[in-house]
CSV table of C-alpha atoms in Angstrom, one decimal:
chain,number,residue,atom,x,y,z
V,1,MET,CA,-13.7,9.5,11.9
V,2,ASN,CA,-10.7,7.4,10.9
V,3,LYS,CA,-9.9,4.4,13.0
V,4,ILE,CA,-6.2,3.7,13.5
V,5,LEU,CA,-5.1,0.3,15.0
V,6,VAL,CA,-1.8,0.4,16.8
V,7,VAL,CA,-0.2,-3.0,17.4
V,8,ASP,CA,2.7,-2.9,19.8
V,9,ASP,CA,3.5,-4.4,23.2
V,10,GLU,CA,5.3,-1.3,24.5
V,11,LYS,CA,3.0,0.7,26.7
V,12,VAL,CA,4.9,4.0,26.2
V,13,ILE,CA,4.6,3.8,22.4
V,14,LEU,CA,0.9,3.1,22.7
V,15,GLU,CA,0.3,6.1,25.0
V,16,VAL,CA,2.4,8.5,22.9
V,17,LEU,CA,0.7,7.6,19.6
V,18,GLU,CA,-2.7,7.7,21.2
V,19,ALA,CA,-2.1,11.3,22.4
V,20,TYR,CA,-0.9,12.4,18.9
V,21,PHE,CA,-3.6,10.5,17.0
V,22,GLU,CA,-6.4,11.8,19.2
V,23,LYS,CA,-5.3,15.4,18.6
V,24,GLU,CA,-5.9,14.6,14.9
V,25,GLY,CA,-9.4,13.5,15.7
V,26,TRP,CA,-8.8,9.8,15.0
V,27,GLU,CA,-10.2,6.9,16.9
V,28,VAL,CA,-7.4,4.8,18.3
V,29,LEU,CA,-7.6,1.0,18.7
V,30,PHE,CA,-5.0,-1.0,20.4
V,31,ALA,CA,-3.6,-4.6,20.4
V,32,SER,CA,-0.5,-5.8,22.3
V,33,ASN,CA,-0.1,-9.0,20.3
V,34,GLY,CA,-0.8,-10.4,16.9
V,35,ILE,CA,-3.8,-12.6,17.7
V,36,ASP,CA,-5.7,-9.7,19.2
V,37,ALA,CA,-4.7,-7.5,16.3
V,38,LEU,CA,-6.2,-10.0,13.8
V,39,LYS,CA,-9.4,-10.1,15.8
V,40,ILE,CA,-9.7,-6.4,15.8
V,41,VAL,CA,-9.1,-6.1,12.0
V,42,LYS,CA,-11.8,-8.7,11.4
V,43,GLU,CA,-14.4,-7.2,13.8
V,44,GLN,CA,-13.8,-3.4,13.5
V,45,SER,CA,-12.2,-2.8,10.1
V,46,PRO,CA,-9.7,-0.1,10.9
V,47,ASP,CA,-8.8,2.4,8.3
V,48,LEU,CA,-5.0,2.0,8.9
V,49,ILE,CA,-2.7,-0.2,10.9
V,50,ILE,CA,0.5,0.7,12.7
V,51,LEU,CA,2.2,-2.7,13.2
V,52,ASP,CA,5.3,-3.5,15.2
V,53,LEU,CA,7.4,-6.3,13.9
V,54,MET,CA,8.4,-7.7,17.3
V,55,LEU,CA,5.3,-9.0,19.0
V,56,PRO,CA,5.1,-11.5,21.9
V,57,ASP,CA,3.1,-14.2,20.1
V,58,ILE,CA,3.4,-14.1,16.3
V,59,SER,CA,5.6,-11.8,14.3
V,60,GLY,CA,4.4,-8.6,12.7
V,61,GLU,CA,5.4,-10.0,9.3
V,62,GLU,CA,3.0,-12.9,9.9
V,63,VAL,CA,0.2,-10.6,11.0
V,64,CYS,CA,0.8,-8.6,7.8
V,65,ARG,CA,0.6,-11.7,5.6
V,66,LEU,CA,-2.6,-12.8,7.3
V,67,VAL,CA,-4.2,-9.4,7.0
V,68,ARG,CA,-3.3,-9.2,3.3
V,69,LYS,CA,-5.2,-12.3,2.6
V,70,ASP,CA,-8.5,-10.5,3.1
V,71,SER,CA,-7.8,-6.8,3.3
V,72,ASN,CA,-6.1,-3.9,1.5
V,73,VAL,CA,-6.0,-1.7,4.6
V,74,PRO,CA,-2.9,0.5,4.7
V,75,ILE,CA,-0.1,-0.9,7.0
V,76,ILE,CA,2.8,1.1,8.4
V,77,MET,CA,5.4,-1.1,10.0
V,78,LEU,CA,7.3,-0.1,13.1
V,79,THR,CA,10.8,-1.8,13.1
V,80,ALA,CA,14.1,-1.6,14.9
V,81,LYS,CA,15.6,-3.1,11.7
V,82,SER,CA,17.1,-0.6,9.4
V,83,ALA,CA,18.8,-2.7,6.8
V,84,GLU,CA,17.5,-2.1,3.3
V,85,ASP,CA,16.8,-5.8,2.7
V,86,ASP,CA,14.7,-6.1,5.9
V,87,LEU,CA,12.7,-3.0,4.9
V,88,ILE,CA,12.1,-4.2,1.4
V,89,ASN,CA,10.9,-7.6,2.8
V,90,GLY,CA,8.2,-5.6,4.6
V,91,ILE,CA,7.1,-4.2,1.3
V,92,VAL,CA,7.1,-7.7,-0.3
V,93,ILE,CA,4.7,-9.1,2.2
V,94,GLY,CA,2.3,-6.1,1.8
V,95,ALA,CA,3.3,-3.2,4.0
V,96,ASP,CA,2.8,0.2,2.5
V,97,ASP,CA,5.4,2.1,4.6
V,98,TYR,CA,7.7,1.7,7.5
V,99,VAL,CA,9.1,3.7,10.4
V,100,THR,CA,12.3,2.7,12.2
V,101,LYS,CA,12.6,3.0,15.9
V,102,PRO,CA,13.3,5.3,17.7
V,103,PHE,CA,10.9,7.6,15.8
V,104,SER,CA,9.3,11.0,15.9
V,105,PRO,CA,5.5,10.8,16.7
V,106,ARG,CA,5.1,13.8,14.3
V,107,GLU,CA,6.7,11.8,11.5
V,108,VAL,CA,4.3,8.9,12.1
V,109,VAL,CA,1.3,11.4,12.0
V,110,VAL,CA,2.6,12.7,8.6
V,111,ARG,CA,2.9,9.3,7.2
V,112,VAL,CA,-0.5,8.2,8.4
V,113,LYS,CA,-2.0,11.4,6.8
V,114,ALA,CA,-0.2,10.6,3.5
V,115,LEU,CA,-1.5,7.1,3.4
V,116,LEU,CA,-5.0,8.0,4.3
V,117,ARG,CA,-5.0,10.7,1.5
V,118,ARG,CA,-3.8,8.1,-1.0
V,119,THR,CA,-6.5,5.6,-0.1
V,120,GLN,CA,-9.4,8.0,0.6
V,121,GLN,CA,-9.0,10.7,-2.1
V,122,MET,CA,-8.4,8.8,-5.3
V,123,GLU,CA,-9.1,10.3,-8.7
V,124,ASN,CA,-12.7,11.1,-9.6
V,125,GLY,CA,-14.4,9.0,-12.2
V,126,ASN,CA,-16.3,5.8,-12.6
V,127,GLN,CA,-14.9,2.7,-14.3
V,128,ILE,CA,-12.2,2.4,-16.9
V,129,SER,CA,-11.5,-0.8,-18.7
V,130,PHE,CA,-8.8,-2.3,-20.9
V,131,ASN,CA,-8.3,-5.1,-23.4
V,132,HIS,CA,-11.9,-5.8,-24.2
V,133,HIS,CA,-13.0,-5.3,-20.5
V,134,LYS,CA,-10.5,-7.9,-19.3
V,135,LEU,CA,-9.1,-5.4,-16.8
V,136,ARG,CA,-11.5,-3.0,-15.0
V,137,ILE,CA,-10.6,-0.2,-12.6
V,138,ASP,CA,-13.2,1.5,-10.5
V,139,HIS,CA,-11.9,4.7,-9.0
V,140,VAL,CA,-14.9,5.3,-6.8
V,141,LYS,CA,-14.8,1.8,-5.2
V,142,ARG,CA,-11.0,1.7,-5.5
V,143,GLU,CA,-11.5,-1.7,-7.0
V,144,VAL,CA,-9.6,-3.6,-9.7
V,145,ARG,CA,-11.0,-6.6,-11.5
V,146,LEU,CA,-9.3,-9.0,-13.8
V,147,ASN,CA,-11.7,-11.3,-15.7
V,148,ASP,CA,-14.3,-10.2,-13.2
V,149,ALA,CA,-12.2,-11.4,-10.2
V,150,ILE,CA,-11.3,-8.7,-7.7
V,151,LEU,CA,-7.5,-8.3,-7.3
V,152,ALA,CA,-6.3,-7.8,-3.7
V,153,LEU,CA,-3.9,-4.9,-4.2
V,154,THR,CA,-2.2,-2.9,-1.5
V,155,PRO,CA,-2.8,0.9,-1.6
V,156,ASN,CA,0.6,1.5,-3.1
V,157,GLU,CA,0.2,-1.2,-5.7
V,158,TYR,CA,-3.2,0.4,-6.6
V,159,ARG,CA,-1.6,3.8,-6.7
V,160,ILE,CA,1.2,2.7,-9.1
V,161,LEU,CA,-1.3,0.9,-11.3
V,162,ILE,CA,-3.7,3.8,-11.8
V,163,THR,CA,-0.8,6.2,-12.3
V,164,MET,CA,0.5,4.0,-15.2
V,165,ALA,CA,-3.0,3.1,-16.5
V,166,SER,CA,-3.9,6.8,-16.7
V,167,TYR,CA,-1.4,7.2,-19.6
V,168,PRO,CA,-1.0,3.8,-21.4
V,169,GLY,CA,2.3,3.6,-23.2
V,170,ARG,CA,4.0,6.3,-21.3
V,171,VAL,CA,7.3,5.2,-19.7
V,172,TYR,CA,7.7,5.9,-16.0
V,173,SER,CA,11.1,5.7,-14.4
V,174,ARG,CA,11.5,4.3,-10.9
V,175,ALA,CA,12.0,7.8,-9.7
V,176,ASP,CA,8.8,8.9,-11.3
V,177,LEU,CA,6.8,6.2,-9.6
V,178,LEU,CA,8.5,6.7,-6.3
V,179,GLU,CA,7.5,10.4,-6.5
V,180,LYS,CA,3.9,9.4,-6.9
V,181,LEU,CA,4.2,7.6,-3.5
V,182,GLN,CA,5.5,10.8,-2.0
V,183,GLU,CA,2.2,12.4,-2.8
V,184,ASP,CA,1.6,16.1,-1.8
V,185,GLY,CA,5.2,16.4,-0.6
V,186,ALA,CA,4.6,13.9,2.3
V,187,TYR,CA,7.8,12.4,3.7
V,188,PHE,CA,8.3,8.9,2.4
V,189,GLU,CA,11.6,7.1,3.1
V,190,GLY,CA,11.8,4.9,0.0
V,191,TYR,CA,14.2,3.2,-2.3
V,192,GLU,CA,13.9,2.8,-6.0
V,193,ARG,CA,14.2,-1.0,-5.4
V,194,ASN,CA,10.9,-0.7,-3.6
V,195,ILE,CA,9.3,0.2,-6.9
V,196,ASP,CA,10.7,-3.0,-8.4
V,197,THR,CA,9.1,-4.9,-5.6
V,198,HIS,CA,5.7,-3.3,-6.1
V,199,ILE,CA,6.0,-4.0,-9.9
V,200,LYS,CA,6.9,-7.7,-9.2
V,201,ASN,CA,3.9,-8.1,-6.9
V,202,LEU,CA,1.6,-6.4,-9.4
V,203,ARG,CA,2.7,-8.8,-12.1
V,204,LYS,CA,2.1,-11.8,-9.9
V,205,LYS,CA,-1.5,-10.7,-9.3
V,206,MET,CA,-2.3,-9.4,-12.8
V,207,GLU,CA,-0.3,-11.4,-15.4
V,208,THR,CA,-1.0,-14.8,-16.8
V,209,ASP,CA,2.6,-15.1,-17.8
V,210,THR,CA,4.9,-12.9,-15.8
V,211,ARG,CA,7.7,-13.5,-18.3
V,212,HIS,CA,5.6,-12.0,-21.1
V,213,PRO,CA,3.4,-9.5,-19.3
V,214,GLU,CA,0.3,-8.0,-20.9
V,215,PHE,CA,-0.2,-5.0,-18.7
V,216,ILE,CA,3.0,-4.1,-16.7
V,217,ILE,CA,5.8,-3.8,-19.3
V,218,THR,CA,9.5,-3.3,-18.6
V,219,VAL,CA,11.2,-0.8,-20.8
V,220,PHE,CA,14.9,-1.8,-20.4
V,221,GLY,CA,17.1,0.9,-19.2
V,222,MET,CA,14.2,3.3,-18.7
V,223,GLY,CA,11.5,2.0,-16.4
V,224,TYR,CA,8.0,0.6,-16.8
V,225,LYS,CA,4.9,1.3,-18.9
V,226,PHE,CA,1.3,0.2,-18.9
V,227,GLY,CA,0.6,-2.0,-21.9
V,228,GLY,CA,-3.2,-2.3,-21.8
V,229,GLU,CA,-5.3,-0.9,-24.6
V,230,LYS,CA,-8.2,1.3,-23.3
V,231,ASP,CA,-11.6,0.2,-24.4
V,232,GLU,CA,-13.5,2.6,-26.7
V,233,SER,CA,-16.4,2.8,-24.3
V,234,ASN,CA,-14.1,4.7,-22.0
V,235,ALA,CA,-13.3,7.4,-24.5
């Protein structure tokens, strides 16, 4: 059973989401402030977090940053902010999706299902490695290692990486990669600028020199490609 943590101080929202989530057979956890939310994340390891930005103690953005230090759990932000820059900022700090208030509970359910699919039904296979085993991707564990150190990637960063790494050298436009995040036709309100943000975050985590990247390469005027060379042992 999937455990969904809802972090919001509005009782009506908690009650509505609880009713819809329980119909899906999900266990629902609640927190009305950021401190309690962080405690629940640590103690109960939810499968997904619905996180309001406006909390009574610490902001949702800060909760997201703190969660991302130790966890790749999918995060959907609830926000009354609709400006593109505000939404992109949520992606920068590690959110995987966002829903603007007021929202349709059915829409939230669709987005939760889409994120759970992307994190729980990854491609089959064992490990694949690149550049003399410098970079290793384990599809079963959904784990990426660089020089044996585990990279803390968000689900969407991971999805983009394995999409590109599956076909090294192939150029993906921003629209191509955005479509991958709209997996199985699930509704995802996104901007192509969001892809640039994910790519920037991937480079920070993966590249020794972000100005001369080894793995995530920009093809000017076209998009991005994966520059790693697959090890022969993977053939």
